[in-house]
């Protein structure tokens, strides 16, 4: 076990229910689906709520034929623009994937502006269709429901303008690099403020060790650190994560080690494994290394012979320089967590400073060796890091 400059963020204020809700809302289709469900519900309820609203608040005062015309026009227009928004999104995804790296697709698919824009247009279409069924000959037109349809159209137009502005700015290389780097900086700040110890821990000698195999294949994505400490303390054991965050662990490979201390009893294997998340694609929930990987991938693509854009590679190095400087000017931490009595209950394996510097700069140095600006920028970064680093980090900088 070695000290690390990539402390894992510990979010003690986030409940298990909140984490599950976050995972449920992550897929691209969830937000548009929620918009559609709300629209269908409103379309069923509002036509019958006409008597509760004064007529002076209604924007529509026409008859049945006028109501049908308005709703039919809205439905046709909204489904057409929904297809346009979807097409624009697909083009942007293809451009970002080919120009930068496939790893940035996750950021675009998770973008709430795109999700809400697609959602409000699809919702307006469904709402108009549902309300249209309530428009009957010989009855009063549902003015409240049609007024809401008009308001939805106004909101959709505003959202479309915001979407166009957002999508045209988000595909710029500077904006994309800044977004990824800011996520990484926030993650680093969360980890550095999570009160990991800065002094070497004292580990009790275990009486036995039980290795837990990974229940599935995937990348180690996130840990429920407080829950792992509670489980280990309750059973009198020490839990060790055998792989760093972001590592791929094959099904059946060693994932956790349960060190049995004096007076320990055996915790449930399923309960312990459930507190370590494995996913098919890395995310930046707690994995700062993935942010570095995304930045490096953009630089590698920029340095490829087909693109030959060293300026973008230098911009990536600027962001990596900022990240590395924040690491070397803060004390290294030991990746262990103790219970209230001071007994170490959780041990992680996080990369050292030398590992992080190699991950951030080695590939770019290799592919950029023929570009003078890239070589000079890397040399400048290393000189600045050596000058700014705390004494404890100088060995890792060579």
PDB file of N, CA and C in Angstrom, residues 227-286:
ATOM      1  N   UNK A 227     -20.593   2.769   3.972  1.00  0.00           N
ATOM      2  CA  UNK A 227     -21.247   1.482   4.229  1.00  0.00           C
ATOM      3  C   UNK A 227     -20.224   0.364   4.377  1.00  0.00           C
ATOM      4  N   UNK A 228     -19.154   0.392   3.576  1.00  0.00           N
ATOM      5  CA  UNK A 228     -18.106  -0.620   3.705  1.00  0.00           C
ATOM      6  C   UNK A 228     -17.452  -0.554   5.078  1.00  0.00           C
ATOM      7  N   UNK A 229     -17.212   0.656   5.564  1.00  0.00           N
ATOM      8  CA  UNK A 229     -16.611   0.820   6.899  1.00  0.00           C
ATOM      9  C   UNK A 229     -17.561   0.305   7.971  1.00  0.00           C
ATOM     10  N   UNK A 230     -18.853   0.596   7.828  1.00  0.00           N
ATOM     11  CA  UNK A 230     -19.823   0.130   8.824  1.00  0.00           C
ATOM     12  C   UNK A 230     -19.893  -1.392   8.853  1.00  0.00           C
ATOM     13  N   UNK A 231     -19.940  -2.015   7.686  1.00  0.00           N
ATOM     14  CA  UNK A 231     -20.004  -3.480   7.627  1.00  0.00           C
ATOM     15  C   UNK A 231     -18.755  -4.091   8.237  1.00  0.00           C
ATOM     16  N   UNK A 232     -17.590  -3.552   7.889  1.00  0.00           N
ATOM     17  CA  UNK A 232     -16.338  -4.090   8.424  1.00  0.00           C
ATOM     18  C   UNK A 232     -16.263  -3.915   9.932  1.00  0.00           C
ATOM     19  N   UNK A 233     -16.705  -2.767  10.438  1.00  0.00           N
ATOM     20  CA  UNK A 233     -16.656  -2.521  11.883  1.00  0.00           C
ATOM     21  C   UNK A 233     -17.632  -3.421  12.626  1.00  0.00           C
ATOM     22  N   UNK A 234     -18.819  -3.613  12.053  1.00  0.00           N
ATOM     23  CA  UNK A 234     -19.831  -4.440  12.710  1.00  0.00           C
ATOM     24  C   UNK A 234     -19.374  -5.890  12.832  1.00  0.00           C
ATOM     25  N   UNK A 235     -18.619  -6.373  11.868  1.00  0.00           N
ATOM     26  CA  UNK A 235     -18.187  -7.776  11.881  1.00  0.00           C
ATOM     27  C   UNK A 235     -16.749  -7.951  12.360  1.00  0.00           C
ATOM     28  N   UNK A 236     -16.083  -6.846  12.688  1.00  0.00           N
ATOM     29  CA  UNK A 236     -14.724  -6.954  13.203  1.00  0.00           C
ATOM     30  C   UNK A 236     -13.706  -7.385  12.169  1.00  0.00           C
ATOM     31  N   UNK A 237     -13.849  -6.930  10.923  1.00  0.00           N
ATOM     32  CA  UNK A 237     -12.923  -7.310   9.860  1.00  0.00           C
ATOM     33  C   UNK A 237     -12.348  -6.048   9.210  1.00  0.00           C
ATOM     34  N   UNK A 238     -11.400  -6.251   8.330  1.00  0.00           N
ATOM     35  CA  UNK A 238     -10.861  -5.173   7.495  1.00  0.00           C
ATOM     36  C   UNK A 238     -11.056  -5.578   6.040  1.00  0.00           C
ATOM     37  N   UNK A 239     -11.680  -4.711   5.274  1.00  0.00           N
ATOM     38  CA  UNK A 239     -11.967  -4.993   3.867  1.00  0.00           C
ATOM     39  C   UNK A 239     -10.945  -4.269   3.001  1.00  0.00           C
ATOM     40  N   UNK A 240     -10.388  -4.984   2.053  1.00  0.00           N
ATOM     41  CA  UNK A 240      -9.398  -4.398   1.138  1.00  0.00           C
ATOM     42  C   UNK A 240      -9.882  -4.553  -0.297  1.00  0.00           C
ATOM     43  N   UNK A 241      -9.917  -3.442  -1.010  1.00  0.00           N
ATOM     44  CA  UNK A 241     -10.232  -3.476  -2.439  1.00  0.00           C
ATOM     45  C   UNK A 241      -8.947  -3.799  -3.191  1.00  0.00           C
ATOM     46  N   UNK A 242      -8.949  -4.875  -3.931  1.00  0.00           N
ATOM     47  CA  UNK A 242      -7.724  -5.371  -4.558  1.00  0.00           C
ATOM     48  C   UNK A 242      -7.414  -4.702  -5.893  1.00  0.00           C
ATOM     49  N   UNK A 243      -8.334  -3.895  -6.404  1.00  0.00           N
ATOM     50  CA  UNK A 243      -8.128  -3.212  -7.682  1.00  0.00           C
ATOM     51  C   UNK A 243      -8.441  -1.729  -7.508  1.00  0.00           C
ATOM     52  N   UNK A 244      -7.729  -0.850  -8.203  1.00  0.00           N
ATOM     53  CA  UNK A 244      -8.043   0.581  -8.112  1.00  0.00           C
ATOM     54  C   UNK A 244      -9.331   0.914  -8.853  1.00  0.00           C
ATOM     55  N   UNK A 245      -9.912   2.041  -8.524  1.00  0.00           N
ATOM     56  CA  UNK A 245     -11.079   2.509  -9.264  1.00  0.00           C
ATOM     57  C   UNK A 245     -10.719   2.664 -10.740  1.00  0.00           C
ATOM     58  N   UNK A 246     -11.613   2.228 -11.599  1.00  0.00           N
ATOM     59  CA  UNK A 246     -11.384   2.305 -13.032  1.00  0.00           C
ATOM     60  C   UNK A 246     -10.779   1.062 -13.640  1.00  0.00           C
ATOM     61  N   UNK A 247     -10.309   0.127 -12.801  1.00  0.00           N
ATOM     62  CA  UNK A 247      -9.700  -1.100 -13.325  1.00  0.00           C
ATOM     63  C   UNK A 247     -10.783  -2.059 -13.802  1.00  0.00           C
ATOM     64  N   UNK A 248     -10.473  -2.807 -14.851  1.00  0.00           N
ATOM     65  CA  UNK A 248     -11.393  -3.834 -15.331  1.00  0.00           C
ATOM     66  C   UNK A 248     -11.125  -5.125 -14.565  1.00  0.00           C
ATOM     67  N   UNK A 249     -12.197  -5.710 -14.030  1.00  0.00           N
ATOM     68  CA  UNK A 249     -12.089  -6.960 -13.275  1.00  0.00           C
ATOM     69  C   UNK A 249     -12.979  -7.989 -13.959  1.00  0.00           C
ATOM     70  N   UNK A 250     -12.375  -9.085 -14.396  1.00  0.00           N
ATOM     71  CA  UNK A 250     -13.128 -10.139 -15.070  1.00  0.00           C
ATOM     72  C   UNK A 250     -13.944 -10.939 -14.061  1.00  0.00           C
ATOM     73  N   UNK A 251     -14.990 -11.556 -14.541  1.00  0.00           N
ATOM     74  CA  UNK A 251     -15.836 -12.386 -13.684  1.00  0.00           C
ATOM     75  C   UNK A 251     -14.999 -13.488 -13.037  1.00  0.00           C
ATOM     76  N   UNK A 252     -15.116 -13.587 -11.721  1.00  0.00           N
ATOM     77  CA  UNK A 252     -14.388 -14.604 -10.982  1.00  0.00           C
ATOM     78  C   UNK A 252     -12.998 -14.199 -10.540  1.00  0.00           C
ATOM     79  N   UNK A 253     -12.512 -13.032 -10.984  1.00  0.00           N
ATOM     80  CA  UNK A 253     -11.192 -12.563 -10.552  1.00  0.00           C
ATOM     81  C   UNK A 253     -11.281 -11.956  -9.154  1.00  0.00           C
ATOM     82  N   UNK A 254     -10.177 -11.948  -8.404  1.00  0.00           N
ATOM     83  CA  UNK A 254     -10.198 -11.364  -7.055  1.00  0.00           C
ATOM     84  C   UNK A 254     -10.577  -9.890  -7.098  1.00  0.00           C
ATOM     85  N   UNK A 255     -11.532  -9.511  -6.281  1.00  0.00           N
ATOM     86  CA  UNK A 255     -11.992  -8.127  -6.213  1.00  0.00           C
ATOM     87  C   UNK A 255     -11.783  -7.540  -4.822  1.00  0.00           C
ATOM     88  N   UNK A 256     -12.153  -8.286  -3.792  1.00  0.00           N
ATOM     89  CA  UNK A 256     -12.038  -7.815  -2.413  1.00  0.00           C
ATOM     90  C   UNK A 256     -11.349  -8.878  -1.571  1.00  0.00           C
ATOM     91  N   UNK A 257     -10.679  -8.423  -0.530  1.00  0.00           N
ATOM     92  CA  UNK A 257     -10.116  -9.333   0.472  1.00  0.00           C
ATOM     93  C   UNK A 257     -10.678  -8.937   1.826  1.00  0.00           C
ATOM     94  N   UNK A 258     -11.209  -9.898   2.550  1.00  0.00           N
ATOM     95  CA  UNK A 258     -11.744  -9.661   3.893  1.00  0.00           C
ATOM     96  C   UNK A 258     -10.726 -10.207   4.889  1.00  0.00           C
ATOM     97  N   UNK A 259     -10.066  -9.304   5.613  1.00  0.00           N
ATOM     98  CA  UNK A 259      -9.062  -9.691   6.607  1.00  0.00           C
ATOM     99  C   UNK A 259      -9.765  -9.868   7.953  1.00  0.00           C
ATOM    100  N   UNK A 260      -9.700 -11.051   8.484  1.00  0.00           N
ATOM    101  CA  UNK A 260     -10.380 -11.360   9.740  1.00  0.00           C
ATOM    102  C   UNK A 260      -9.471 -10.999  10.913  1.00  0.00           C
ATOM    103  N   UNK A 261      -9.904 -10.029  11.702  1.00  0.00           N
ATOM    104  CA  UNK A 261      -9.158  -9.574  12.873  1.00  0.00           C
ATOM    105  C   UNK A 261      -9.616 -10.357  14.098  1.00  0.00           C
ATOM    106  N   UNK A 262      -8.905 -10.250  15.216  1.00  0.00           N
ATOM    107  CA  UNK A 262      -9.311 -10.985  16.427  1.00  0.00           C
ATOM    108  C   UNK A 262     -10.759 -10.684  16.816  1.00  0.00           C
ATOM    109  N   UNK A 263     -11.530 -11.740  17.075  1.00  0.00           N
ATOM    110  CA  UNK A 263     -12.928 -11.595  17.477  1.00  0.00           C
ATOM    111  C   UNK A 263     -13.875 -11.334  16.328  1.00  0.00           C
ATOM    112  N   UNK A 264     -13.436 -11.570  15.102  1.00  0.00           N
ATOM    113  CA  UNK A 264     -14.268 -11.252  13.943  1.00  0.00           C
ATOM    114  C   UNK A 264     -15.269 -12.354  13.656  1.00  0.00           C
ATOM    115  N   UNK A 265     -16.376 -11.966  13.023  1.00  0.00           N
ATOM    116  CA  UNK A 265     -17.280 -12.945  12.437  1.00  0.00           C
ATOM    117  C   UNK A 265     -17.375 -12.645  10.948  1.00  0.00           C
ATOM    118  N   UNK A 266     -17.907 -13.556  10.199  1.00  0.00           N
ATOM    119  CA  UNK A 266     -17.851 -13.463   8.742  1.00  0.00           C
ATOM    120  C   UNK A 266     -19.034 -12.671   8.195  1.00  0.00           C
ATOM    121  N   UNK A 267     -18.773 -11.557   7.485  1.00  0.00           N
ATOM    122  CA  UNK A 267     -19.886 -10.833   6.862  1.00  0.00           C
ATOM    123  C   UNK A 267     -20.381 -11.563   5.621  1.00  0.00           C
ATOM    124  N   UNK A 268     -21.595 -11.253   5.240  1.00  0.00           N
ATOM    125  CA  UNK A 268     -22.173 -11.859   4.044  1.00  0.00           C
ATOM    126  C   UNK A 268     -21.403 -11.415   2.799  1.00  0.00           C
ATOM    127  N   UNK A 269     -21.026 -12.396   1.994  1.00  0.00           N
ATOM    128  CA  UNK A 269     -20.283 -12.073   0.768  1.00  0.00           C
ATOM    129  C   UNK A 269     -21.111 -11.187  -0.153  1.00  0.00           C
ATOM    130  N   UNK A 270     -22.403 -11.478  -0.274  1.00  0.00           N
ATOM    131  CA  UNK A 270     -23.266 -10.687  -1.149  1.00  0.00           C
ATOM    132  C   UNK A 270     -23.396  -9.254  -0.643  1.00  0.00           C
ATOM    133  N   UNK A 271     -23.489  -9.084   0.685  1.00  0.00           N
ATOM    134  CA  UNK A 271     -23.644  -7.749   1.248  1.00  0.00           C
ATOM    135  C   UNK A 271     -22.417  -6.890   0.985  1.00  0.00           C
ATOM    136  N   UNK A 272     -21.235  -7.487   1.053  1.00  0.00           N
ATOM    137  CA  UNK A 272     -20.002  -6.732   0.822  1.00  0.00           C
ATOM    138  C   UNK A 272     -19.848  -6.399  -0.658  1.00  0.00           C
ATOM    139  N   UNK A 273     -20.057  -7.379  -1.518  1.00  0.00           N
ATOM    140  CA  UNK A 273     -19.886  -7.154  -2.955  1.00  0.00           C
ATOM    141  C   UNK A 273     -20.889  -6.138  -3.498  1.00  0.00           C
ATOM    142  N   UNK A 274     -22.063  -6.060  -2.871  1.00  0.00           N
ATOM    143  CA  UNK A 274     -23.078  -5.115  -3.340  1.00  0.00           C
ATOM    144  C   UNK A 274     -22.658  -3.666  -3.149  1.00  0.00           C
ATOM    145  N   UNK A 275     -21.660  -3.420  -2.312  1.00  0.00           N
ATOM    146  CA  UNK A 275     -21.220  -2.056  -2.026  1.00  0.00           C
ATOM    147  C   UNK A 275     -20.127  -1.583  -2.974  1.00  0.00           C
ATOM    148  N   UNK A 276     -19.726  -2.441  -3.902  1.00  0.00           N
ATOM    149  CA  UNK A 276     -18.740  -2.083  -4.925  1.00  0.00           C
ATOM    150  C   UNK A 276     -19.422  -2.177  -6.282  1.00  0.00           C
ATOM    151  N   UNK A 277     -19.465  -1.075  -6.999  1.00  0.00           N
ATOM    152  CA  UNK A 277     -20.179  -1.017  -8.278  1.00  0.00           C
ATOM    153  C   UNK A 277     -19.248  -1.380  -9.431  1.00  0.00           C
ATOM    154  N   UNK A 278     -19.690  -2.334 -10.248  1.00  0.00           N
ATOM    155  CA  UNK A 278     -19.001  -2.676 -11.490  1.00  0.00           C
ATOM    156  C   UNK A 278     -19.919  -2.358 -12.663  1.00  0.00           C
ATOM    157  N   UNK A 279     -19.387  -1.674 -13.663  1.00  0.00           N
ATOM    158  CA  UNK A 279     -20.194  -1.241 -14.801  1.00  0.00           C
ATOM    159  C   UNK A 279     -19.491  -1.615 -16.099  1.00  0.00           C
ATOM    160  N   UNK A 280     -20.251  -1.579 -17.181  1.00  0.00           N
ATOM    161  CA  UNK A 280     -19.689  -1.916 -18.477  1.00  0.00           C
ATOM    162  C   UNK A 280     -18.889  -0.791 -19.099  1.00  0.00           C
ATOM    163  N   UNK A 281     -19.108   0.442 -18.638  1.00  0.00           N
ATOM    164  CA  UNK A 281     -18.379   1.596 -19.160  1.00  0.00           C
ATOM    165  C   UNK A 281     -18.006   2.506 -18.004  1.00  0.00           C
ATOM    166  N   UNK A 282     -16.766   2.945 -17.979  1.00  0.00           N
ATOM    167  CA  UNK A 282     -16.303   3.796 -16.887  1.00  0.00           C
ATOM    168  C   UNK A 282     -17.077   5.115 -16.857  1.00  0.00           C
ATOM    169  N   UNK A 283     -17.266   5.640 -15.652  1.00  0.00           N
ATOM    170  CA  UNK A 283     -17.910   6.929 -15.467  1.00  0.00           C
ATOM    171  C   UNK A 283     -17.045   7.776 -14.541  1.00  0.00           C
ATOM    172  N   UNK A 284     -17.459   9.015 -14.351  1.00  0.00           N
ATOM    173  CA  UNK A 284     -16.717   9.915 -13.470  1.00  0.00           C
ATOM    174  C   UNK A 284     -17.453  10.145 -12.161  1.00  0.00           C
ATOM    175  N   UNK A 285     -18.169   9.140 -11.692  1.00  0.00           N
ATOM    176  CA  UNK A 285     -18.792   9.252 -10.380  1.00  0.00           C
ATOM    177  C   UNK A 285     -17.731   9.428  -9.298  1.00  0.00           C
ATOM    178  N   UNK A 286     -16.740   8.560  -9.285  1.00  0.00           N
ATOM    179  CA  UNK A 286     -15.637   8.647  -8.333  1.00  0.00           C
ATOM    180  C   UNK A 286     -14.286   8.414  -8.999  1.00  0.00           C
TER     181      UNK A 286
END
